[in-house]
Short mmCIF file of C-alpha atoms in Angstrom, two decimals:
data_model
loop_
_atom_site.label_atom_id
_atom_site.label_comp_id
_atom_site.label_asym_id
_atom_site.label_seq_id
_atom_site.Cartn_x
_atom_site.Cartn_y
_atom_site.Cartn_z
CA MET A 29 25.21 55.44 -2.99
CA GLY A 30 24.44 57.93 -5.75
CA GLY A 31 21.62 60.21 -6.84
CA GLY A 32 19.18 61.13 -9.57
CA ALA A 33 15.70 60.10 -10.68
CA ARG A 34 16.65 56.47 -11.34
CA LEU A 35 17.92 55.97 -7.79
CA LYS A 36 14.82 57.63 -6.36
CA ASP A 37 12.61 55.18 -8.24
CA ILE A 38 14.65 52.19 -7.04
CA ALA A 39 14.58 53.56 -3.50
CA GLN A 40 10.80 53.84 -3.74
CA ILE A 41 10.53 50.18 -4.70
CA LEU A 42 12.84 49.14 -1.86
CA GLY A 43 10.75 51.12 0.60
CA GLU A 44 7.56 49.47 -0.66
CA LEU A 45 9.24 46.08 -0.22
CA GLY A 46 9.99 46.86 3.42
CA PHE A 47 13.68 47.69 3.14
CA SER A 48 15.20 50.60 5.04
CA LEU A 49 17.83 52.66 3.24
CA ASN A 50 20.89 54.70 4.07
CA LEU A 51 21.44 56.96 1.05
CA ILE A 52 24.69 58.81 0.43
CA CYS A 53 24.41 61.18 -2.54
CA TYR A 54 27.06 63.16 -4.44
CA LEU A 55 25.43 66.04 -6.29
CA SER A 56 26.85 68.82 -8.47
CA ASP A 57 25.79 72.25 -7.25
CA SER A 58 26.85 75.90 -7.27
CA THR A 59 28.25 75.83 -3.73
CA TYR A 60 29.49 73.20 -1.29
CA ASN A 61 26.91 71.99 1.20
CA LEU A 62 26.30 68.93 3.36
CA LYS A 63 22.71 68.00 4.11
CA ARG A 64 21.37 65.27 6.38
CA PHE A 65 17.72 64.37 6.78
CA ASN A 66 15.32 61.49 7.34
CA HIS A 67 12.38 60.80 5.09
CA ASP A 68 10.04 57.84 5.61
CA TYR A 69 12.27 54.76 5.22
CA LYS A 70 15.36 56.73 4.11
CA ASP A 71 18.28 58.17 6.07
CA VAL A 72 19.85 60.59 3.59
CA THR A 73 23.25 62.30 3.45
CA GLU A 74 23.78 64.68 0.50
CA PHE A 75 27.13 66.10 -0.57
CA HIS A 76 26.58 69.16 -2.78
CA VAL A 77 29.85 69.88 -4.59
CA PRO A 78 30.61 72.83 -6.93
CA GLU A 79 31.06 71.75 -10.54
CA ASP A 80 34.05 74.06 -10.93
CA TRP A 81 36.05 72.55 -8.07
CA ARG A 82 39.40 71.15 -9.10
CA ARG A 83 39.70 67.37 -9.31
CA ILE A 84 41.93 67.19 -6.23
CA LEU A 85 39.25 68.87 -4.11
CA LYS A 86 36.56 66.58 -5.48
CA ALA A 87 38.81 63.60 -4.75
CA LEU A 88 39.07 64.62 -1.10
CA ILE A 89 35.28 64.39 -0.82
CA ILE A 90 35.62 60.64 -1.48
CA PHE A 91 37.20 60.19 1.95
CA TYR A 92 34.31 62.05 3.56
CA ILE A 93 31.83 59.89 1.65
CA LEU A 94 33.70 56.78 2.80
CA TYR A 95 33.61 58.02 6.40
CA GLU A 96 29.85 58.53 6.18
CA GLY A 97 29.50 55.04 4.72
CA ILE A 98 31.47 53.48 7.57
CA LYS A 99 29.13 55.14 10.06
CA LYS A 100 26.08 53.73 8.29
CA ILE A 101 27.35 50.26 7.37
CA ARG A 102 26.27 48.54 10.57
CA GLY A 103 23.17 46.47 9.92
CA THR A 104 23.53 46.82 6.15
CA ASP A 105 22.83 43.70 4.06
CA VAL A 106 23.76 44.95 0.62
CA ILE A 107 25.41 47.99 -1.00
CA LEU A 108 23.95 49.55 -4.14
CA SER A 109 25.93 51.99 -6.29
CA HIS A 110 24.23 53.92 -9.07
CA SER A 111 27.43 54.05 -11.16
CA THR A 112 31.06 52.98 -11.41
CA SER A 113 32.27 56.54 -10.88
CA VAL A 114 35.10 57.50 -8.57
CA THR A 115 32.68 59.40 -6.31
CA THR A 116 30.13 56.60 -5.86
CA GLY A 117 31.43 53.35 -7.30
CA LEU A 118 34.83 53.52 -5.58
CA PRO A 119 33.53 54.25 -2.04
CA ALA A 120 30.88 51.56 -2.51
CA LEU A 121 33.52 49.04 -3.60
CA LEU A 122 35.79 49.86 -0.65
CA LEU A 123 32.92 49.48 1.82
CA SER A 124 31.92 46.22 0.15
CA LYS A 125 35.44 44.83 0.51
CA ILE A 126 36.15 46.10 4.03
CA PHE A 127 32.87 44.92 5.52
CA ARG A 128 32.28 41.94 3.19
CA LYS A 129 28.93 43.14 1.92
CA PRO A 130 27.61 42.27 -1.57
CA LEU A 131 27.78 45.10 -4.08
CA ILE A 132 25.16 45.76 -6.76
CA VAL A 133 25.95 48.28 -9.50
CA ASP A 134 23.22 50.10 -11.37
CA TYR A 135 25.04 50.72 -14.65
CA ILE A 136 23.25 53.74 -16.12
CA ASP A 137 25.90 55.55 -18.17
CA LEU A 138 29.23 55.11 -19.90
CA LYS A 139 32.35 55.66 -17.81
CA ASP A 140 32.78 59.37 -17.09
CA ASP A 141 35.97 61.24 -17.93
CA ASP A 142 36.94 61.78 -14.28
CA THR A 143 36.96 58.07 -13.44
CA PRO A 144 40.12 56.08 -14.30
CA LEU A 145 39.42 52.99 -16.40
CA PHE A 146 40.98 50.65 -13.82
CA ILE A 147 38.53 51.88 -11.14
CA HIS A 148 35.58 51.48 -13.53
CA ASN A 149 36.63 47.91 -14.34
CA MET A 150 37.41 47.07 -10.71
CA VAL A 151 33.94 48.14 -9.56
CA LEU A 152 32.26 45.98 -12.22
CA LYS A 153 34.55 43.01 -11.61
CA ASN A 154 33.93 42.95 -7.85
CA SER A 155 30.16 43.42 -7.97
CA LYS A 156 27.69 40.61 -7.37
CA LYS A 157 25.12 41.89 -9.84
CA ILE A 158 25.13 44.58 -12.53
CA MET A 159 21.83 46.16 -13.51
CA THR A 160 21.90 47.74 -16.98
CA ILE A 161 19.35 50.27 -18.22
CA SER A 162 19.92 49.92 -21.97
CA HIS A 163 20.63 47.15 -24.45
CA TYR A 164 23.83 48.96 -25.43
CA LEU A 165 25.17 48.81 -21.87
CA LYS A 166 23.99 45.24 -21.43
CA ARG A 167 25.96 44.13 -24.49
CA GLU A 168 29.01 45.89 -23.07
CA VAL A 169 28.66 44.17 -19.69
CA ASP A 170 27.83 40.77 -21.21
CA ARG A 171 31.22 40.61 -22.92
CA GLU A 172 32.97 40.29 -19.56
CA TYR A 173 30.34 39.64 -16.90
CA LEU A 174 27.47 37.72 -18.49
CA ASP A 175 26.71 35.84 -15.25
CA LYS A 176 26.21 39.15 -13.38
CA SER A 177 24.26 41.08 -15.99
CA CYS A 178 20.59 41.92 -15.50
CA TYR A 179 18.63 44.23 -17.82
CA ILE A 180 16.34 46.50 -15.83
CA PRO A 181 15.17 49.44 -17.97
CA ILE A 182 13.80 52.76 -16.77
CA PHE A 183 10.55 52.46 -14.83
CA ILE A 184 8.59 55.30 -13.30
CA ASP A 185 5.69 56.19 -11.05
CA SER A 186 2.85 56.39 -13.55
CA ASN A 187 0.55 57.79 -10.85
CA LEU A 188 2.87 60.78 -10.42
CA PHE A 189 3.49 61.30 -14.12
CA GLN A 190 0.00 61.66 -15.50
CA PHE A 191 -1.90 64.49 -17.11
CA LYS A 192 -3.89 66.77 -14.81
CA GLU A 193 -6.32 69.24 -16.33
CA GLU A 194 -6.36 71.39 -13.20
CA SER A 195 -2.56 71.72 -13.26
CA ARG A 196 -2.69 72.55 -16.96
CA LYS A 197 -5.06 75.48 -16.37
CA GLU A 198 -3.14 76.80 -13.37
CA VAL A 199 0.30 76.65 -14.98
CA ARG A 200 -0.80 78.11 -18.31
CA GLU A 201 -2.51 80.98 -16.53
CA CYS A 202 0.58 81.56 -14.38
CA LEU A 203 2.85 81.56 -17.44
CA GLY A 204 0.54 83.77 -19.47
CA ILE A 205 -0.24 81.09 -22.06
CA GLY A 206 -3.54 81.51 -23.88
CA ASP A 207 -4.56 79.49 -26.92
CA GLU A 208 -1.01 79.02 -28.18
CA ILE A 209 0.42 75.54 -28.73
CA LEU A 210 2.96 75.01 -25.94
CA VAL A 211 6.01 72.87 -26.76
CA GLY A 212 7.81 71.53 -23.72
CA TYR A 213 11.31 70.35 -22.85
CA ALA A 214 12.49 69.20 -19.41
CA GLY A 215 16.12 68.55 -18.61
CA SER A 216 19.58 70.07 -18.59
CA PHE A 217 21.14 72.22 -21.30
CA TRP A 218 24.13 69.89 -21.60
CA TYR A 219 25.33 69.82 -25.20
CA VAL A 220 24.25 66.19 -25.75
CA GLU A 221 20.61 67.19 -25.19
CA GLY A 222 20.45 69.17 -28.44
CA VAL A 223 18.39 72.09 -27.11
CA PRO A 224 19.75 74.48 -29.81
CA ILE A 225 18.20 72.17 -32.43
CA LEU A 226 14.80 72.61 -30.82
CA LEU A 227 15.29 76.38 -30.59
CA ARG A 228 16.10 76.72 -34.29
CA VAL A 229 13.11 74.63 -35.35
CA PHE A 230 10.84 76.51 -32.96
CA ASN A 231 12.13 79.84 -34.29
CA HIS A 232 11.05 78.89 -37.79
CA LEU A 233 7.68 77.39 -36.85
CA LYS A 234 6.64 80.32 -34.69
CA GLN A 235 6.70 82.49 -37.80
CA ILE A 236 3.79 80.37 -39.09
CA PHE A 237 1.91 79.16 -36.01
CA PRO A 238 0.94 80.61 -32.60
CA LEU A 239 3.54 78.81 -30.46
CA LYS A 240 5.30 79.09 -27.11
CA LEU A 241 8.24 77.05 -25.85
CA LEU A 242 8.77 75.99 -22.23
CA LEU A 243 12.30 74.98 -21.19
CA LEU A 244 12.28 73.42 -17.74
CA GLY A 245 15.91 73.11 -16.68
CA GLY A 246 19.23 74.90 -16.90
CA ALA A 247 22.95 74.95 -17.60
CA ASN A 248 23.76 73.01 -14.45
CA VAL A 249 26.56 70.81 -15.83
CA LYS A 250 29.91 71.49 -17.47
CA GLY A 251 29.67 71.60 -21.26
CA SER A 252 26.17 73.12 -21.36
CA ASP A 253 24.96 75.05 -24.39
CA ASP A 254 24.48 78.81 -24.03
CA VAL A 255 20.73 78.55 -24.39
CA THR A 256 19.96 82.00 -22.98
CA GLY A 257 22.46 83.51 -25.42
CA LEU A 258 20.83 81.72 -28.34
CA ILE A 259 17.38 82.89 -27.28
CA LYS A 260 18.62 86.47 -27.18
CA LYS A 261 20.37 86.13 -30.55
CA MET A 262 17.16 84.79 -32.14
CA SER A 263 15.01 87.44 -30.42
CA LEU A 264 12.87 84.75 -28.81
CA GLY A 265 12.61 86.34 -25.38
CA LYS A 266 8.83 86.79 -25.62
CA ASP A 267 8.18 83.31 -26.95
CA VAL A 268 10.46 81.08 -24.85
CA ILE A 269 9.90 80.57 -21.13
CA ILE A 270 12.84 79.25 -19.10
CA LEU A 271 12.15 77.92 -15.63
CA PRO A 272 14.86 76.55 -13.31
CA PRO A 273 14.99 72.83 -12.43
CA GLN A 274 12.00 71.85 -10.30
CA PRO A 275 11.45 69.18 -7.64
CA ARG A 276 10.49 66.00 -9.41
CA GLU A 277 7.02 65.92 -7.90
CA LYS A 278 6.31 69.32 -9.49
CA ILE A 279 7.45 68.43 -13.01
CA PRO A 280 4.15 66.71 -14.04
CA ASP A 281 2.28 69.96 -13.31
CA TYR A 282 4.42 71.85 -15.83
CA LEU A 283 4.34 69.05 -18.39
CA SER A 284 0.53 69.01 -18.14
CA ALA A 285 0.53 72.58 -19.44
CA CYS A 286 2.21 71.46 -22.69
CA ASP A 287 0.73 70.14 -25.94
CA ILE A 288 3.86 68.55 -27.44
CA LEU A 289 6.94 67.29 -25.57
CA CYS A 290 10.31 67.09 -27.26
CA SER A 291 13.73 65.47 -26.68
CA PRO A 292 16.14 66.50 -29.47
CA LYS A 293 19.26 64.62 -28.33
CA ILE A 294 22.24 64.62 -30.69
CA ASP A 295 23.81 61.47 -32.14
CA ASN A 296 26.84 60.53 -30.05
CA LYS A 297 28.13 57.63 -27.97
CA ILE A 298 26.78 59.02 -24.71
CA ASN A 299 23.22 59.09 -26.03
CA GLU A 300 23.64 55.78 -27.83
CA ALA A 301 24.27 54.10 -24.48
CA ALA A 302 21.67 56.05 -22.52
CA ASN A 303 18.06 55.39 -21.68
CA PRO A 304 16.71 58.85 -20.79
CA VAL A 305 14.15 58.92 -18.02
CA LYS A 306 12.58 62.07 -19.48
CA ILE A 307 11.19 60.09 -22.43
CA TYR A 308 9.36 57.72 -20.08
CA GLU A 309 8.03 60.67 -18.11
CA TYR A 310 6.87 62.39 -21.30
CA LEU A 311 5.06 59.30 -22.55
CA SER A 312 3.48 58.64 -19.16
CA MET A 313 1.87 62.09 -19.29
CA GLY A 314 -0.29 61.01 -22.22
CA LEU A 315 1.05 63.87 -24.33
CA THR A 316 2.58 63.42 -27.77
CA THR A 317 6.33 62.87 -27.52
CA VAL A 318 8.80 63.73 -30.29
CA ALA A 319 12.34 62.39 -29.85
CA SER A 320 15.49 61.86 -31.86
CA SER A 321 16.00 58.21 -32.79
CA VAL A 322 19.20 57.60 -30.89
CA GLY A 323 19.98 54.88 -28.35
CA GLU A 324 17.31 53.07 -26.35
CA VAL A 325 14.63 55.55 -27.39
CA SER A 326 14.33 53.71 -30.71
CA ASN A 327 13.32 50.57 -28.81
CA LEU A 328 10.72 52.43 -26.75
CA ILE A 329 8.96 54.58 -29.33
CA GLU A 330 7.32 53.05 -32.39
CA ASN A 331 7.30 55.93 -34.84
CA GLY A 332 3.80 57.23 -35.52
CA ARG A 333 2.10 54.87 -33.07
CA ASN A 334 3.03 55.82 -29.48
CA GLY A 335 5.28 58.78 -30.33
CA PHE A 336 7.33 60.26 -33.14
CA LEU A 337 10.99 59.82 -34.02
CA PHE A 338 13.27 61.91 -36.18
CA LYS A 339 16.86 61.43 -37.22
CA ALA A 340 19.16 63.04 -34.66
CA GLY A 341 20.29 66.46 -35.83
CA ASN A 342 17.90 66.57 -38.79
CA GLU A 343 16.11 69.86 -38.19
CA LYS A 344 13.99 69.65 -41.34
CA GLU A 345 12.64 66.27 -40.27
CA LEU A 346 11.86 67.55 -36.78
CA GLU A 347 10.13 70.59 -38.23
CA LYS A 348 8.00 68.41 -40.50
CA VAL A 349 6.88 66.21 -37.58
CA MET A 350 6.15 69.23 -35.38
CA GLU A 351 4.12 70.94 -38.10
CA LYS A 352 2.07 67.78 -38.60
CA LEU A 353 1.28 67.62 -34.89
CA ILE A 354 0.50 71.33 -34.60
CA LEU A 355 -2.14 70.98 -37.32
CA ASP A 356 -3.72 67.77 -36.01
CA PRO A 357 -4.91 67.85 -32.35
CA GLU A 358 -6.75 64.55 -32.78
CA LEU A 359 -3.53 62.82 -33.82
CA ARG A 360 -1.78 64.32 -30.79
CA ALA A 361 -4.46 62.94 -28.49
CA LEU A 362 -4.42 59.46 -30.07
CA VAL A 363 -0.64 59.06 -30.06
CA GLY A 364 -0.40 60.55 -26.57
CA LYS A 365 -2.84 57.96 -25.21
CA ARG A 366 -0.85 55.14 -26.82
CA GLY A 367 2.31 56.52 -25.24
CA ARG A 368 0.64 56.50 -21.83
CA ASP A 369 -0.52 52.90 -22.41
CA THR A 370 3.04 51.85 -23.28
CA ILE A 371 4.36 53.10 -19.95
CA TYR A 372 1.47 51.75 -17.89
CA ASN A 373 1.59 48.30 -19.46
CA HIS A 374 5.36 47.84 -19.55
CA TYR A 375 7.30 50.41 -17.52
CA ARG A 376 5.38 51.44 -14.44
CA ARG A 377 7.22 50.96 -11.18
CA GLU A 378 5.03 48.21 -9.75
CA LEU A 379 5.97 45.84 -12.59
CA TYR A 380 9.63 45.74 -11.43
CA GLN A 381 9.19 45.10 -7.72
CA ASP A 382 9.54 41.31 -7.93
CA LYS A 383 12.55 41.48 -10.25
CA ILE A 384 14.46 43.83 -7.98
CA LYS A 385 13.49 41.85 -4.90
CA CYS A 386 14.82 38.64 -6.46
CA LEU A 387 18.02 40.37 -7.52
CA LEU A 388 18.64 41.57 -3.96
CA GLU A 389 17.87 38.18 -2.46
CA GLU A 390 20.21 36.44 -4.90
CA SER A 391 23.00 38.88 -4.09
CA MET A 392 22.61 38.50 -0.35
CA GLY A 393 22.30 34.72 -0.63
CA GLU A 394 25.51 34.13 -2.59
#
């Protein structure tokens, strides 16, 4: 139960291991919609719920999610929830208790504001195993549930996320990019992502160098920065290209068009606990990645070797790193290759098949 890139990668592993899946996903959207479809080994039910719905309306969806789960529970050996949230963790826990099925929680974020603390704790307490994606979250879980804790970081499909010269040419031609250096960002405009920081640094550097900026994403969550307003205020309309969120399989094509990829996350507790999948995708592309040194990113990127780090919020430091990379294409190529090697050798999906298989078998065998 759940959604997002992390769950898709886990689902891919389960499919490769011969498991069949019933996926129930709760997704924020502009309008309410219910979608059902079958894809390979997956039977998928998606609840698309408007972000601006009142909490009481969102709470009612839980009963619908629970109903869908009851219909699919027959023949199920284990229940996996991608969070402890009230919309996924709670229905998963109830199904686990009612039908006596083991529950595995993939603990990927801090407790959200809409989930009461007692529900968050109850989901963790009653799970068989808790997968954590960052060392921060693992330390948090270990304090209460050491025997259940299992560190499984982000892993990705390195065959999907790899540089393609043909895609680079096609996308750059489509976007009207010539010889300019193209800086890329993929993700939401949520305030924790720090997109305004990147915009301000870009605005200064473009006065000196031939640059373009590609923003692949949008203000699709509450608390997003007014990125389009900032672009207008800075008169960057001709230099910044905004494209809406794309299907995941299309993202590598757009990233291939870029020369430098950036993740300017701010320094706060949310990012300290996180392990952003976009950084792994960036590195896997073999393109130089520049990221703020907050949270798990500092354990993944070795500054100057397989990527570059800057202090979160320090625009002068980011500008200095970007200028260095703009002037040195050979350095970009070298560091980009090392980034790709890091993902292939340590974080490609195939390396985590056995670990996840053992975790499932242990949960079902207890």
